[in-house]
Amino acid sequence: MNAIAPETGFGKLPLSAIVNLVLAVLLSAWSGFFTMDFLLSGIYTWPRSSRVVTLTAAVIILVYEFIYKEHHARHAAVTGIPPLKLVVYTCMIPYMLGTLVLLALINRV
């Protein structure tokens, strides 16, 4: 009579996948902060522009390879979370929050 509800969501992910997701959130937030800093600074030199383009390309590649494909291949069937939904929650929202943090810091000064 004591039926235990099956775990769904992040509870079934192994530690390595959770570490990947935490690192993706931190990297996305940092990337959003740095990109917004570049856009608002008004200093568009070649070295700064190339850093932002490289950072953006690296984040896109890492998100696709280590979040989307990894979750799609190994964990989507176990957790029931679609890979695209995971990308939105672990990468896109933190990226936007990183930009909002910079805007909030600018408004305080």
Short mmCIF file of C-alpha atoms in Angstrom, two decimals, residues 34-85:
data_model
loop_
_atom_site.label_atom_id
_atom_site.label_comp_id
_atom_site.label_asym_id
_atom_site.label_seq_id
_atom_site.Cartn_x
_atom_site.Cartn_y
_atom_site.Cartn_z
CA PHE A 34 30.68 40.03 -20.21
CA THR A 35 28.77 40.41 -23.47
CA MET A 36 26.49 43.11 -22.04
CA ASP A 37 29.56 44.87 -20.64
CA PHE A 38 31.05 44.91 -24.13
CA LEU A 39 27.85 46.19 -25.73
CA LEU A 40 27.32 48.98 -23.20
CA SER A 41 30.95 50.11 -22.99
CA GLY A 42 31.01 51.64 -26.46
CA ILE A 43 34.63 50.58 -26.95
CA TYR A 44 34.43 48.38 -30.02
CA THR A 45 38.05 47.59 -30.78
CA TRP A 46 39.13 44.53 -32.70
CA PRO A 47 40.61 42.69 -29.67
CA ARG A 48 37.47 43.20 -27.57
CA SER A 49 35.18 42.31 -30.46
CA SER A 50 37.09 39.12 -31.21
CA ARG A 51 36.93 38.11 -27.53
CA VAL A 52 33.16 38.52 -27.46
CA VAL A 53 32.69 36.64 -30.73
CA THR A 54 34.96 33.84 -29.50
CA LEU A 55 33.21 33.67 -26.13
CA THR A 56 29.79 33.55 -27.77
CA ALA A 57 30.86 30.84 -30.21
CA ALA A 58 32.45 28.81 -27.40
CA VAL A 59 29.31 29.03 -25.27
CA ILE A 60 27.09 27.99 -28.18
CA ILE A 61 29.33 25.01 -28.96
CA LEU A 62 29.60 23.94 -25.32
CA VAL A 63 25.85 24.22 -24.80
CA TYR A 64 25.15 22.13 -27.87
CA GLU A 65 27.79 19.47 -27.21
CA PHE A 66 27.68 19.11 -23.43
CA ILE A 67 24.13 20.05 -22.51
CA TYR A 68 21.81 19.41 -25.45
CA LYS A 69 23.45 16.35 -27.05
CA GLU A 70 24.49 14.79 -23.74
CA HIS A 71 21.03 15.11 -22.26
CA HIS A 72 19.38 13.96 -25.47
CA ALA A 73 21.61 10.88 -25.72
CA ARG A 74 21.75 9.75 -22.09
CA HIS A 75 19.28 11.39 -19.76
CA ALA A 76 16.14 12.48 -21.65
CA ALA A 77 14.46 9.09 -21.41
CA VAL A 78 15.29 8.75 -17.71
CA THR A 79 14.27 12.22 -16.55
CA GLY A 80 11.48 12.99 -18.98
CA ILE A 81 12.83 16.53 -19.51
CA PRO A 82 13.11 17.55 -23.18
CA PRO A 83 16.66 18.65 -24.10
CA LEU A 84 15.54 22.01 -25.47
CA LYS A 85 13.71 22.82 -22.25
#
